[in-house]
Every structure is written in structure tokens, then in C-alpha cells.
């Protein structure tokens, strides 16, 4: 028992002797410049991306903060990230599994698609790299993701928030994720209180996207469904169920006595490049009481190729 106690005490002292100087060094300007320079040079060499890291701050166990990270290529700015923060849980098992407790940012602004230039070393290594652990990100929280007007070619920016959980299984080459998002702008009447929930996975080997559950909830429209996209074989299948409890919320001017509902589903089939869309549904409108006109429920089916 005394030997075990002595071993623990000596181990703690040795750990503190290593951690304290390292913690002090990480907060020096020299350390921050060296780490920033290493990351910037690595991404430049491997992917041809010019990265700028401002206000880097690192503390133990492993918490990384920055005031802003921006990336650009030869054609211009790609992305800007304000106040990113990464909290990594160190472990003796990190060679096989890396756990990121949280990943967050106040704003991510995307200007355009990146034009990546893979290095020869990166192309040769492929999936044969020695260090290829499972990766778990327990909490991803981005307060605002902005798709810039330049990216969407629209009159105004599109922004949304995102909370997510991600797990990468290295042996199977599969990414599992669940996410919750909310559209922030542009503001649409009766859709200000909205939420999108998605649960699914992406198989990197098969190039297969399997969205097992898709849900959209708002004051007007509710949607649930699933989607399977085989990118390699160019195949698509899925179904989307929709429901509008009160059609009057879709009418810009309120009409006394008007009511009704709208529900149905949309079946997706065929290929990703040429999808087959088959909508069907029921429309029931209740008109204000009058002596001239009555409306009877309407059912419809469609087939668009």
C-alpha cells in the first residue's frame, strides 16, 4: 500500500513538473507565433490554402482560442471564423481515439467554395496513414453560419445557427452525426420560430449519404422524412411528409371565417443527377359562410422527371 501511495505521489509531482513549464511556455508570444506558423505552413503546403490566425491562446489540458481565423486561396477569401474555441480531452487512448469536448465559434462566414490543391505526399498517403484515430466531437456550437451573397449569388446573406454531435469511425470510414439548426435570416413571416433536426451518416468508402431522420418544425409548416443518396452509383431514394395545420397562415391578408389544412408527401426516386419527384397530398379549405360557393376537399398526385 505504501509503495502504491509513493508511486502516485511521485507520478503527480513528475506530471506537475512537466505541465507547469509547458503551460507557462504556451502563454508566451514566442510559443503562439511558432504554433500559428506551424499550422499556417502545414495547410499551405498540404492544401494550397493561405491561413491567417489572430489572437491565438492555448491553455492546458488542451483549450485553443483565437480571435479570428481566415482562409483564402489564389481566387480570394474562402472563410472567416470569429472567436473559434476548441476544447480537447487528452487521454492515453488518444492514439486510437481523439475526443473533442466542444467546438464553437461566434460566426462563420463562407464567401466561396475552396479550390484545394492536394500535395503529393497527401495524395500518396491516402488512408494508409499510421495515425488515423476515431474522432468524437461531443458538442459543436456555431452561433451563426453565414453564407455570403457572393457564395449564394442572392440579394442578401443567408444565416443559420448549428448545434451538432459528430463521430468519425476510422476503421469503417464512416461519419455519424446529429444536428439541430435554425434559420436566422432572411426573416420570413411565420417561420421566425423554426428548427431543423437531422440524424444520419456518411460512408466515405461507399460515398453514401444516409439521412435516417429529417425534421423541420415551424409555426406554419412541419416536415419529417428520410433520404438515401448513393453518390458513387448516382442513385436517390427518400420520402418527405409535410403538414400545414392552418392554411390561413400562408395567406398575406387575414380573411374572417377562412380555414383549412394541407398535408401529403413527396417521394424521391431515380438518380441524383435526374431525380424523379412524386408529390401527393390533400387540400381542405373552409371558406367563409356564404350562399354562393362551397369548396370540397381536393386530392392530387404528380410525377416530375
Coordinates of C-alpha atoms in Angstrom, one line a residue:
X1 CA 0.0 0.0 0.0
X2 CA 2.9 2.4 0.9
X3 CA 4.5 1.6 -2.5
X4 CA 1.3 2.4 -4.4
X5 CA 0.9 5.7 -2.5
X6 CA 4.5 6.6 -3.1
X7 CA 4.2 5.8 -6.8
X8 CA 1.1 8.1 -7.1
X9 CA 2.8 11.0 -5.3
X10 CA 5.9 10.7 -7.4
X11 CA 3.8 10.5 -10.7
X12 CA 1.8 13.6 -9.7
X13 CA 5.0 15.6 -8.9
X14 CA 6.6 14.5 -12.2
X15 CA 3.4 15.4 -14.1
X16 CA 3.3 18.9 -12.5
X17 CA 7.0 19.4 -13.2
X18 CA 6.3 18.8 -16.9
X19 CA 2.9 20.6 -17.1
X20 CA 3.7 23.9 -15.3
X21 CA 6.7 24.9 -17.5
X22 CA 4.7 23.8 -20.6
X23 CA 1.7 25.9 -19.5
X24 CA 3.9 28.9 -18.9
X25 CA 5.7 28.5 -22.3
X26 CA 2.3 28.2 -24.2
X27 CA 1.3 31.6 -23.0
X28 CA 4.5 33.3 -24.3
X29 CA 4.4 35.3 -27.6
X30 CA 7.2 33.1 -29.0
X31 CA 5.1 29.9 -28.5
X32 CA 2.0 31.4 -30.0
X33 CA 3.9 32.6 -33.1
X34 CA 5.6 29.2 -33.5
X35 CA 2.3 27.2 -33.2
X36 CA 0.4 29.7 -35.5
X37 CA 3.3 29.5 -38.0
X38 CA 3.3 25.7 -38.0
X39 CA -0.4 25.4 -38.6
X40 CA -0.4 28.1 -41.4
X41 CA 2.6 26.5 -43.2
X42 CA 1.2 23.0 -42.9
X43 CA -2.2 24.0 -44.5
X44 CA -0.4 26.0 -47.2
X45 CA 1.9 23.0 -48.1
X46 CA -0.8 20.3 -47.9
X47 CA -3.8 22.1 -49.5
X48 CA -2.6 25.3 -51.0
X49 CA -4.7 27.4 -48.6
X50 CA -3.3 30.7 -47.1
X51 CA -4.4 30.7 -43.4
X52 CA -4.2 33.6 -41.0
X53 CA -4.6 33.0 -37.2
X54 CA -5.0 36.1 -35.0
X55 CA -5.1 36.2 -31.2
X56 CA -4.1 32.6 -30.6
X57 CA -4.3 31.5 -27.0
X58 CA -3.6 27.9 -25.7
X59 CA -4.1 26.6 -22.2
X60 CA -3.9 23.1 -20.6
X61 CA -5.3 20.5 -20.6
X62 CA -5.8 21.5 -24.3
X63 CA -8.0 24.5 -24.9
X64 CA -7.4 26.5 -28.0
X65 CA -8.9 30.0 -28.6
X66 CA -8.4 32.6 -31.3
X67 CA -9.9 36.0 -32.1
X68 CA -10.2 35.2 -35.8
X69 CA -9.1 32.6 -38.3
X70 CA -9.4 33.4 -42.1
X71 CA -8.5 31.3 -45.2
X72 CA -8.0 32.3 -48.8
X73 CA -6.7 30.8 -52.0
X74 CA -5.5 32.3 -55.3
X75 CA -9.0 33.4 -56.2
X76 CA -9.8 35.2 -52.9
X77 CA -11.2 34.8 -49.4
X78 CA -12.8 31.5 -48.6
X79 CA -13.9 31.6 -45.0
X80 CA -13.7 33.8 -41.9
X81 CA -14.2 32.4 -38.4
X82 CA -14.7 34.7 -35.4
X83 CA -13.7 33.6 -31.9
X84 CA -13.2 29.9 -32.5
X85 CA -12.7 27.7 -29.5
X86 CA -11.6 24.0 -29.3
X87 CA -11.6 22.0 -26.0
X88 CA -9.8 18.7 -26.4
X89 CA -9.9 15.9 -23.8
X90 CA -6.4 14.4 -23.5
X91 CA -6.2 10.7 -23.0
X92 CA -3.7 7.8 -23.0
X93 CA -6.0 6.3 -25.7
X94 CA -5.7 9.4 -28.0
X95 CA -3.6 7.4 -30.5
X96 CA -6.8 5.3 -31.2
X97 CA -9.5 7.9 -30.3
X98 CA -9.5 11.6 -30.1
X99 CA -12.3 13.2 -28.1
X100 CA -13.1 16.9 -28.6
X101 CA -15.3 18.1 -25.7
X102 CA -16.5 21.2 -27.5
X103 CA -16.0 23.1 -30.8
X104 CA -17.6 26.5 -31.1
X105 CA -17.5 29.9 -32.9
X106 CA -19.4 33.1 -32.7
X107 CA -19.6 33.5 -36.5
X108 CA -18.5 31.5 -39.6
X109 CA -18.8 33.4 -42.8
X110 CA -18.4 31.4 -46.1
X111 CA -17.5 33.5 -49.2
X112 CA -16.9 30.8 -51.8
X113 CA -16.0 27.2 -52.4
X114 CA -12.4 26.4 -51.7
X115 CA -10.1 25.3 -54.6
X116 CA -7.9 22.8 -52.7
X117 CA -4.5 21.7 -54.1
X118 CA -3.5 18.4 -52.6
X119 CA 0.2 17.9 -52.0
X120 CA 2.0 14.8 -53.5
X121 CA 2.6 13.5 -50.0
X122 CA -1.0 13.8 -49.1
X123 CA -2.2 12.1 -52.3
X124 CA 0.2 9.2 -51.8
X125 CA -0.6 8.6 -48.1
X126 CA -4.4 8.3 -48.6
X127 CA -6.0 6.3 -45.8
X128 CA -2.8 4.4 -45.1
X129 CA -1.5 6.9 -42.5
X130 CA -0.3 5.4 -39.3
X131 CA -2.2 8.0 -37.1
X132 CA -5.8 7.5 -38.1
X133 CA -7.9 7.5 -34.8
X134 CA -11.6 7.6 -34.2
X135 CA -12.7 11.2 -33.7
X136 CA -15.6 12.2 -31.4
X137 CA -16.8 15.8 -31.2
X138 CA -19.3 15.9 -28.4
X139 CA -20.7 19.4 -28.9
X140 CA -20.4 21.6 -31.9
X141 CA -22.0 25.0 -31.4
X142 CA -21.8 27.7 -34.1
X143 CA -23.9 30.7 -33.1
X144 CA -24.1 32.0 -36.7
X145 CA -23.1 30.4 -40.0
X146 CA -23.4 33.0 -42.8
X147 CA -23.5 32.1 -46.5
X148 CA -22.3 35.3 -48.1
X149 CA -24.1 36.9 -51.0
X150 CA -21.1 36.1 -53.2
X151 CA -21.4 32.4 -52.3
X152 CA -25.1 32.0 -52.9
X153 CA -25.4 34.7 -55.7
X154 CA -28.5 36.1 -53.8
X155 CA -29.5 39.6 -52.9
X156 CA -28.9 39.0 -49.2
X157 CA -26.9 36.8 -46.9
X158 CA -28.3 33.5 -45.6
X159 CA -27.5 32.7 -42.0
X160 CA -28.4 29.9 -39.5
X161 CA -27.2 28.5 -36.2
X162 CA -25.9 25.0 -35.7
X163 CA -25.6 22.5 -32.8
X164 CA -24.2 19.1 -33.6
X165 CA -22.6 15.9 -32.4
X166 CA -20.1 14.1 -34.7
X167 CA -18.3 10.7 -34.6
X168 CA -15.8 9.5 -37.1
X169 CA -15.1 5.8 -37.2
X170 CA -11.7 5.4 -38.8
X171 CA -11.8 1.6 -39.4
X172 CA -15.2 1.7 -41.1
X173 CA -14.6 5.2 -42.7
X174 CA -18.0 6.3 -41.5
X175 CA -19.1 9.7 -40.1
X176 CA -22.2 9.6 -37.8
X177 CA -23.8 12.9 -36.9
X178 CA -26.9 14.5 -35.4
X179 CA -27.5 18.2 -35.8
X180 CA -30.0 20.9 -34.9
X181 CA -30.1 24.1 -36.9
X182 CA -32.2 27.3 -37.0
X183 CA -32.6 29.7 -39.9
X184 CA -31.7 33.2 -38.7
X185 CA -32.0 35.3 -41.9
X186 CA -33.6 36.2 -44.2
X187 CA -36.5 36.6 -41.8
X188 CA -39.7 35.0 -43.2
X189 CA -43.2 35.7 -41.8
X190 CA -44.5 32.7 -39.7
X191 CA -41.1 31.0 -40.0
X192 CA -39.2 33.1 -37.4
X193 CA -39.5 30.3 -34.9
X194 CA -38.1 27.3 -36.8
X195 CA -35.9 24.3 -36.2
X196 CA -34.2 21.7 -38.4
X197 CA -33.2 18.3 -37.0
X198 CA -31.1 15.8 -39.0
X199 CA -29.7 12.4 -37.9
X200 CA -27.6 10.4 -40.4
X201 CA -24.2 9.1 -41.6
X202 CA -21.8 9.4 -44.5
X203 CA -19.9 6.3 -45.6
X204 CA -16.6 7.6 -47.2
X205 CA -15.7 4.3 -48.8
X206 CA -19.1 3.8 -50.5
X207 CA -19.7 7.5 -51.0
X208 CA -23.1 7.0 -49.5
X209 CA -25.3 9.6 -47.6
X210 CA -27.9 8.1 -45.3
X211 CA -30.2 10.6 -43.6
X212 CA -32.3 8.4 -41.3
X213 CA -34.4 11.3 -39.9
X214 CA -35.1 14.8 -41.2
X215 CA -37.4 17.1 -39.3
X216 CA -38.4 20.7 -39.8
X217 CA -40.6 22.4 -37.3
X218 CA -42.2 25.9 -37.6
X219 CA -45.3 27.9 -36.8
X220 CA -46.7 27.0 -40.3
X221 CA -45.1 24.0 -41.8
X222 CA -43.9 20.7 -40.3
X223 CA -41.8 18.2 -42.2
X224 CA -40.4 14.8 -41.5
X225 CA -38.7 12.2 -43.7
X226 CA -35.6 10.3 -44.7
X227 CA -33.2 10.4 -47.6
X228 CA -30.6 7.9 -49.1
X229 CA -28.2 9.2 -51.7
X230 CA -25.7 6.8 -53.3
X231 CA -23.3 9.3 -54.9
X232 CA -21.0 6.7 -56.5
X233 CA -23.9 4.8 -58.2
X234 CA -25.9 8.1 -58.8
X235 CA -29.0 6.7 -57.0
X236 CA -31.5 8.6 -54.9
X237 CA -34.5 7.5 -52.7
X238 CA -36.5 9.0 -50.0
X239 CA -39.7 10.4 -48.7
X240 CA -40.7 13.8 -47.2
X241 CA -44.0 14.1 -45.3
X242 CA -45.4 17.6 -44.9
X243 CA -48.3 19.1 -42.9
X244 CA -49.8 22.6 -42.7
X245 CA -52.4 22.8 -39.9
X246 CA -53.7 26.2 -40.7
X247 CA -53.5 27.4 -44.4
X248 CA -54.6 30.9 -43.3
X249 CA -51.0 31.5 -42.1
X250 CA -49.9 31.3 -45.7
X251 CA -52.3 34.0 -46.8
X252 CA -50.9 37.5 -46.5
X253 CA -54.2 39.1 -45.5
X254 CA -56.4 37.5 -42.8
X255 CA -59.9 36.7 -44.0
X256 CA -62.6 36.1 -41.3
X257 CA -64.0 32.6 -41.5
X258 CA -61.3 31.2 -43.7
X259 CA -59.6 28.0 -42.6
X260 CA -58.3 24.7 -43.7
X261 CA -55.3 22.3 -43.8
X262 CA -52.8 21.0 -46.3
X263 CA -50.9 17.7 -46.0
X264 CA -49.2 15.0 -48.0
X265 CA -45.8 13.6 -49.0
X266 CA -43.1 13.8 -51.7
X267 CA -41.5 10.6 -52.9
X268 CA -38.0 10.9 -54.3
X269 CA -36.5 8.2 -56.7
X270 CA -34.3 7.8 -59.7
X271 CA -30.8 9.3 -59.8
X272 CA -29.2 12.2 -58.1
X273 CA -28.5 13.9 -61.5
X274 CA -32.0 13.3 -62.8
X275 CA -34.3 12.8 -59.8
X276 CA -37.9 11.6 -60.0
X277 CA -40.2 13.7 -57.8
X278 CA -43.7 12.4 -57.0
X279 CA -45.8 14.7 -54.8
X280 CA -49.2 13.8 -53.4
X281 CA -51.4 15.4 -50.9
X282 CA -54.8 16.7 -49.7
X283 CA -56.0 20.2 -49.6
X284 CA -59.0 21.1 -47.4
X285 CA -60.1 24.7 -47.5
X286 CA -63.0 26.0 -45.4
X287 CA -64.4 29.2 -46.9
X288 CA -66.4 31.9 -45.0
X289 CA -70.1 31.0 -44.8
X290 CA -71.9 32.2 -48.0
X291 CA -74.8 31.3 -50.2
X292 CA -72.9 31.1 -53.5
X293 CA -69.9 28.8 -53.3
X294 CA -68.7 25.7 -51.4
X295 CA -65.3 24.1 -51.6
X296 CA -64.8 20.3 -51.4
X297 CA -61.6 18.6 -50.3
X298 CA -59.1 18.1 -53.1
X299 CA -56.6 15.3 -53.5
X300 CA -53.7 15.4 -56.0
X301 CA -50.8 13.3 -57.3
X302 CA -47.9 14.3 -59.5
X303 CA -44.9 12.9 -61.3
X304 CA -42.0 15.2 -62.3
X305 CA -38.9 13.9 -64.1

